[in-house]
Coordinates of C-alpha atoms in Angstrom, one line a residue:
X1 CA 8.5 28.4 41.3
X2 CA 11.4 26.9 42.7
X3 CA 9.7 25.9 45.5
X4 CA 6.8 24.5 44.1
X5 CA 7.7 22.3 41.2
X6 CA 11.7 21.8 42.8
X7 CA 13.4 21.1 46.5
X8 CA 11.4 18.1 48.5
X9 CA 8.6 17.9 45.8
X10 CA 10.6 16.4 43.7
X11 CA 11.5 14.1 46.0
X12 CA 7.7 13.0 47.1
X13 CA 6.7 13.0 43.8
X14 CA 9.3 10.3 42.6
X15 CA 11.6 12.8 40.2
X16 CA 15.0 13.3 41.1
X17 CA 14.9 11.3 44.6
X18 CA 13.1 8.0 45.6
X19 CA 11.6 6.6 42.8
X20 CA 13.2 8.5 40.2
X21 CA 15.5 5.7 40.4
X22 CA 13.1 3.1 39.7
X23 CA 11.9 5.1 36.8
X24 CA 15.0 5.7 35.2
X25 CA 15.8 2.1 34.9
X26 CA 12.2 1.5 33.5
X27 CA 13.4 3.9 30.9
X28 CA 16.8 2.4 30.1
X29 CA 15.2 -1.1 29.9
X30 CA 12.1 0.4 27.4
X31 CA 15.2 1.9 25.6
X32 CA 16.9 -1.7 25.2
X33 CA 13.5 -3.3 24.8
X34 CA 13.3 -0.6 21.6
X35 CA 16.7 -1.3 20.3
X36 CA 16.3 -5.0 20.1
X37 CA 12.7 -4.9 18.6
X38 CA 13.2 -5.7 14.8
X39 CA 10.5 -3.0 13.5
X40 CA 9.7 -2.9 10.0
X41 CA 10.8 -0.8 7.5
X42 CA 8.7 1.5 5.4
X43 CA 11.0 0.9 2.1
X44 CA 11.4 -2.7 2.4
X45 CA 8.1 -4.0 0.2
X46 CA 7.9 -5.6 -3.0
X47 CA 4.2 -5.2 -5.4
X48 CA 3.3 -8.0 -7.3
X49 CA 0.6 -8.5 -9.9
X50 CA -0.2 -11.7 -10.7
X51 CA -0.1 -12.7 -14.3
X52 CA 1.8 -9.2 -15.3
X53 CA 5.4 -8.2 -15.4
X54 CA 7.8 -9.2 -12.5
X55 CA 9.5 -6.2 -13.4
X56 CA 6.8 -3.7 -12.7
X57 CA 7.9 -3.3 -9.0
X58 CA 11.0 -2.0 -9.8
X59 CA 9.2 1.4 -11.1
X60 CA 7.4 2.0 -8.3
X61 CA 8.8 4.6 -6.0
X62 CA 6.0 4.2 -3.1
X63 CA 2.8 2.8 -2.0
X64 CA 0.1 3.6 0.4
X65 CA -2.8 0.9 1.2
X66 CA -5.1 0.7 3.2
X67 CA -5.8 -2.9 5.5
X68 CA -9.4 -2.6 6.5
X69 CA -12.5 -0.2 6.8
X70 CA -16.0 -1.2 8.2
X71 CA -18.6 1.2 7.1
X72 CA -21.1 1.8 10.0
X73 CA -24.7 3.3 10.1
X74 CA -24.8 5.3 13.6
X75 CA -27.6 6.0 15.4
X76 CA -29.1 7.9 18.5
X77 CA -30.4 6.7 21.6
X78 CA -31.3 9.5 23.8
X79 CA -27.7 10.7 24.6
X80 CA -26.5 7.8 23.6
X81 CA -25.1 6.9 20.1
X82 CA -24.7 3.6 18.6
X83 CA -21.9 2.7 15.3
X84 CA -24.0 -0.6 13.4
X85 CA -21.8 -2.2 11.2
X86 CA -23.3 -2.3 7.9
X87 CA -20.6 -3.6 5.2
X88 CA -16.7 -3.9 4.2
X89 CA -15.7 -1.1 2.2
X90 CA -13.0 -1.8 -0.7
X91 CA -9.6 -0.6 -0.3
X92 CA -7.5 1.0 -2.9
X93 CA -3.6 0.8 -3.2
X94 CA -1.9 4.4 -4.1
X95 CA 1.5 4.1 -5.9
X96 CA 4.2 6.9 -6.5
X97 CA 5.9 5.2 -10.1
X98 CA 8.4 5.8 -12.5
X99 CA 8.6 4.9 -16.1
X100 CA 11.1 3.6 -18.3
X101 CA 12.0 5.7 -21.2
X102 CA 10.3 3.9 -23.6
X103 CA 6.6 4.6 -21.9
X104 CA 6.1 1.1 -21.3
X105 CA 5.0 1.1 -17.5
X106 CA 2.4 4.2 -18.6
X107 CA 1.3 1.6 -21.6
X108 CA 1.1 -1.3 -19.8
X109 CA -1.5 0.5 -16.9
X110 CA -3.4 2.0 -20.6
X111 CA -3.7 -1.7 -21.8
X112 CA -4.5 -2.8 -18.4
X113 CA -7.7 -0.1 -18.1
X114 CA -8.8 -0.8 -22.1
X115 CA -9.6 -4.2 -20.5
X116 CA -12.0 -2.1 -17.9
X117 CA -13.8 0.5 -20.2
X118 CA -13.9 0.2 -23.9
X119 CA -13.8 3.0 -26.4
X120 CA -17.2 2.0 -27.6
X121 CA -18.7 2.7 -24.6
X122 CA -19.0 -0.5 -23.3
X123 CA -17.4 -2.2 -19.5
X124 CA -15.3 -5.3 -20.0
X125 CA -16.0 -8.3 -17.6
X126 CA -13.8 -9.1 -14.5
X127 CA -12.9 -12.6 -15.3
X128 CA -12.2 -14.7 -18.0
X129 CA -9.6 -14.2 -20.5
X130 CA -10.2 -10.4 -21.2
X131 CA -11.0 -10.5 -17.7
X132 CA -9.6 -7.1 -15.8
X133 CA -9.8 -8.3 -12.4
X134 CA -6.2 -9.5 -10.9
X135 CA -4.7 -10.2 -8.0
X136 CA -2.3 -7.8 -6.7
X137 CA 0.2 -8.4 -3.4
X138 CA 2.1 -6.3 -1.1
X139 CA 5.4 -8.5 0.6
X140 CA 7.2 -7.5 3.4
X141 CA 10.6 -8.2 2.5
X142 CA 13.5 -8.7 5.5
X143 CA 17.0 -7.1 5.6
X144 CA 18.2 -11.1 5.5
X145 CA 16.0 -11.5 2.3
X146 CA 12.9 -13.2 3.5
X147 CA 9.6 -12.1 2.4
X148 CA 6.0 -12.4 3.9
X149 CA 2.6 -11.4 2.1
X150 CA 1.1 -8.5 3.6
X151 CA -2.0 -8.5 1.8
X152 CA -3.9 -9.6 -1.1
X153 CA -6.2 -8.3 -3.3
X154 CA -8.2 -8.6 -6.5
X155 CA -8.3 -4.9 -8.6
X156 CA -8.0 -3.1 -11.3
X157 CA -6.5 0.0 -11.9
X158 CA -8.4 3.6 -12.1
X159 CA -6.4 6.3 -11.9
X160 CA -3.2 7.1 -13.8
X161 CA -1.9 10.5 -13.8
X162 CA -1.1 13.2 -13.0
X163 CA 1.8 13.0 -14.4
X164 CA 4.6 15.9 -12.8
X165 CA 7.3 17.2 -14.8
X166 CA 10.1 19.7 -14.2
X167 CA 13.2 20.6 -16.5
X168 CA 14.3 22.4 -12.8
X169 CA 14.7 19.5 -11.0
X170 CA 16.6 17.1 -13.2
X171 CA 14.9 14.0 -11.7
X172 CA 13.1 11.2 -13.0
X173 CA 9.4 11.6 -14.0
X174 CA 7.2 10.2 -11.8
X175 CA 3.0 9.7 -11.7
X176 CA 0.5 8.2 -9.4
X177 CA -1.6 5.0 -10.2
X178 CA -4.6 3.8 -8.3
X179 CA -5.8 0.3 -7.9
X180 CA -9.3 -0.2 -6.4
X181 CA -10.5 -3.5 -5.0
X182 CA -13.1 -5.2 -7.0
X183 CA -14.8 -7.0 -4.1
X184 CA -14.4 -7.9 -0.7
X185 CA -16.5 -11.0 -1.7
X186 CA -14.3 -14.3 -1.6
X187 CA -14.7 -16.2 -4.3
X188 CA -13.1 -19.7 -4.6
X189 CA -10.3 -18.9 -7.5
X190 CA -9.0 -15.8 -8.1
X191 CA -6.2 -16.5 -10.3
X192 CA -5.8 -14.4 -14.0
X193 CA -7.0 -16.5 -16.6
X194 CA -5.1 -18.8 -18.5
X195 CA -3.4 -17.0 -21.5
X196 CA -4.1 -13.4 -19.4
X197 CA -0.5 -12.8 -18.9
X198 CA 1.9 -10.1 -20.3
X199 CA 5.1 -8.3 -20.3
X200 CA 6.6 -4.7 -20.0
X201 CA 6.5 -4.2 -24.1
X202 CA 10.3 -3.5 -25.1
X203 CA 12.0 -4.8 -21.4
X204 CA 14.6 -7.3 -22.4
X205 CA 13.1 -10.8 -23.1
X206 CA 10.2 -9.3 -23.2
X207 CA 7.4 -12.1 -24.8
X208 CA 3.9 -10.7 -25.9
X209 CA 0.6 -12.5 -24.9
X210 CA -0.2 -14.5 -28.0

């Protein structure tokens, strides 16, 4: 043992003598390179929703999103296998949120979907001014305070629930909410309709949609 993987092997292979000089220095300048590189932070986001409550974000515990995904249709060539590209799939935005004790983030999301499906049976329309289609945006926010949009997209919400609750724990309740993309189409405005917007119902200054 010691003499196969220690003594002058060590040596020719470029471990402890010869090179192993050269590659320590390449690892204390990767480890500088790594301290200087300004990475980004997984909590330092902010969730907007255009045309709905600024103060939404500040209920939501998480998020997870996803950036892109090509379906492909794969075929077989002999051995060979080829991936066609055959659309843009919509994403979907996962959120971890809280609620006030009032209920109003779990109302607002109900309101929000009762623009979607109706309790007659029948589907709302994405735009317009009962339109449920929005824009929502993920930020990248900076330790110095700056801010940069991640990504944008036009959804609607789908999921709320399931809603965990412990007396154990003594924590704040929390649920999950899911947004799915209404199209990777690109249409030329995409902006709520005028008179769409609304409020968190009893957040302070609060103002209903007339």
């Amino acid at each position: 043992m010691i003499g196969e993987y220690g003594g002058s092997s060590w040596g020719t292979s470029g471990g402890l003598r010869g090179g192993g000089t050269e590659d320590f220095n390449k690892l204390r300048l990767l480890t500088k390179t790594l301290v200087k590189t300004d990475f980004q932070k997984d909590w330092l986001f902010r969730l907007a929703i255009d045309g709905e409550p600024s103060e939404f974000d500040l209920f939501v515990k998480d998020i997870s999103y996803g950036v892109f995904e090509t379906a492909t249709d794969e075929e077989q060539y002999g051995s060979a296998s080829i991936a066609w590209p055959t659309a843009n799939q919509t994403m979907k935005i996962t959120m971890t949120v809280r609620d006030h004790i009032d209920g109003r983030v779990q109302a607002f999301l109900k309101a929000w979907n009762g623009k979607v499906v109706h309790s007659d049976g029948t589907v709302g329309l994405p735009y317009g001014p009962d339109g449920y289609v929005r824009n929502v945006k993920i930020y990248n926010l900076t330790e110095a305070g700056g801010e940069s949009l991640t990504c944008s997209y036009e959804m609607y919400p789908i999921q709320c629930g399931e809603v965990a609750r412990s007396r154990e724990k003594g924590e704040f309740m929390e649920f999950t909410a899911t947004f799915v993309q209404f199209s990777t189409l690109v249409f030329a405005s995409g902006a709520p309709a005028e008179g769409s917007g609304t409020t968190l119902s009893g957040s302070p200054g609060s103002k209903e949609t007339e």
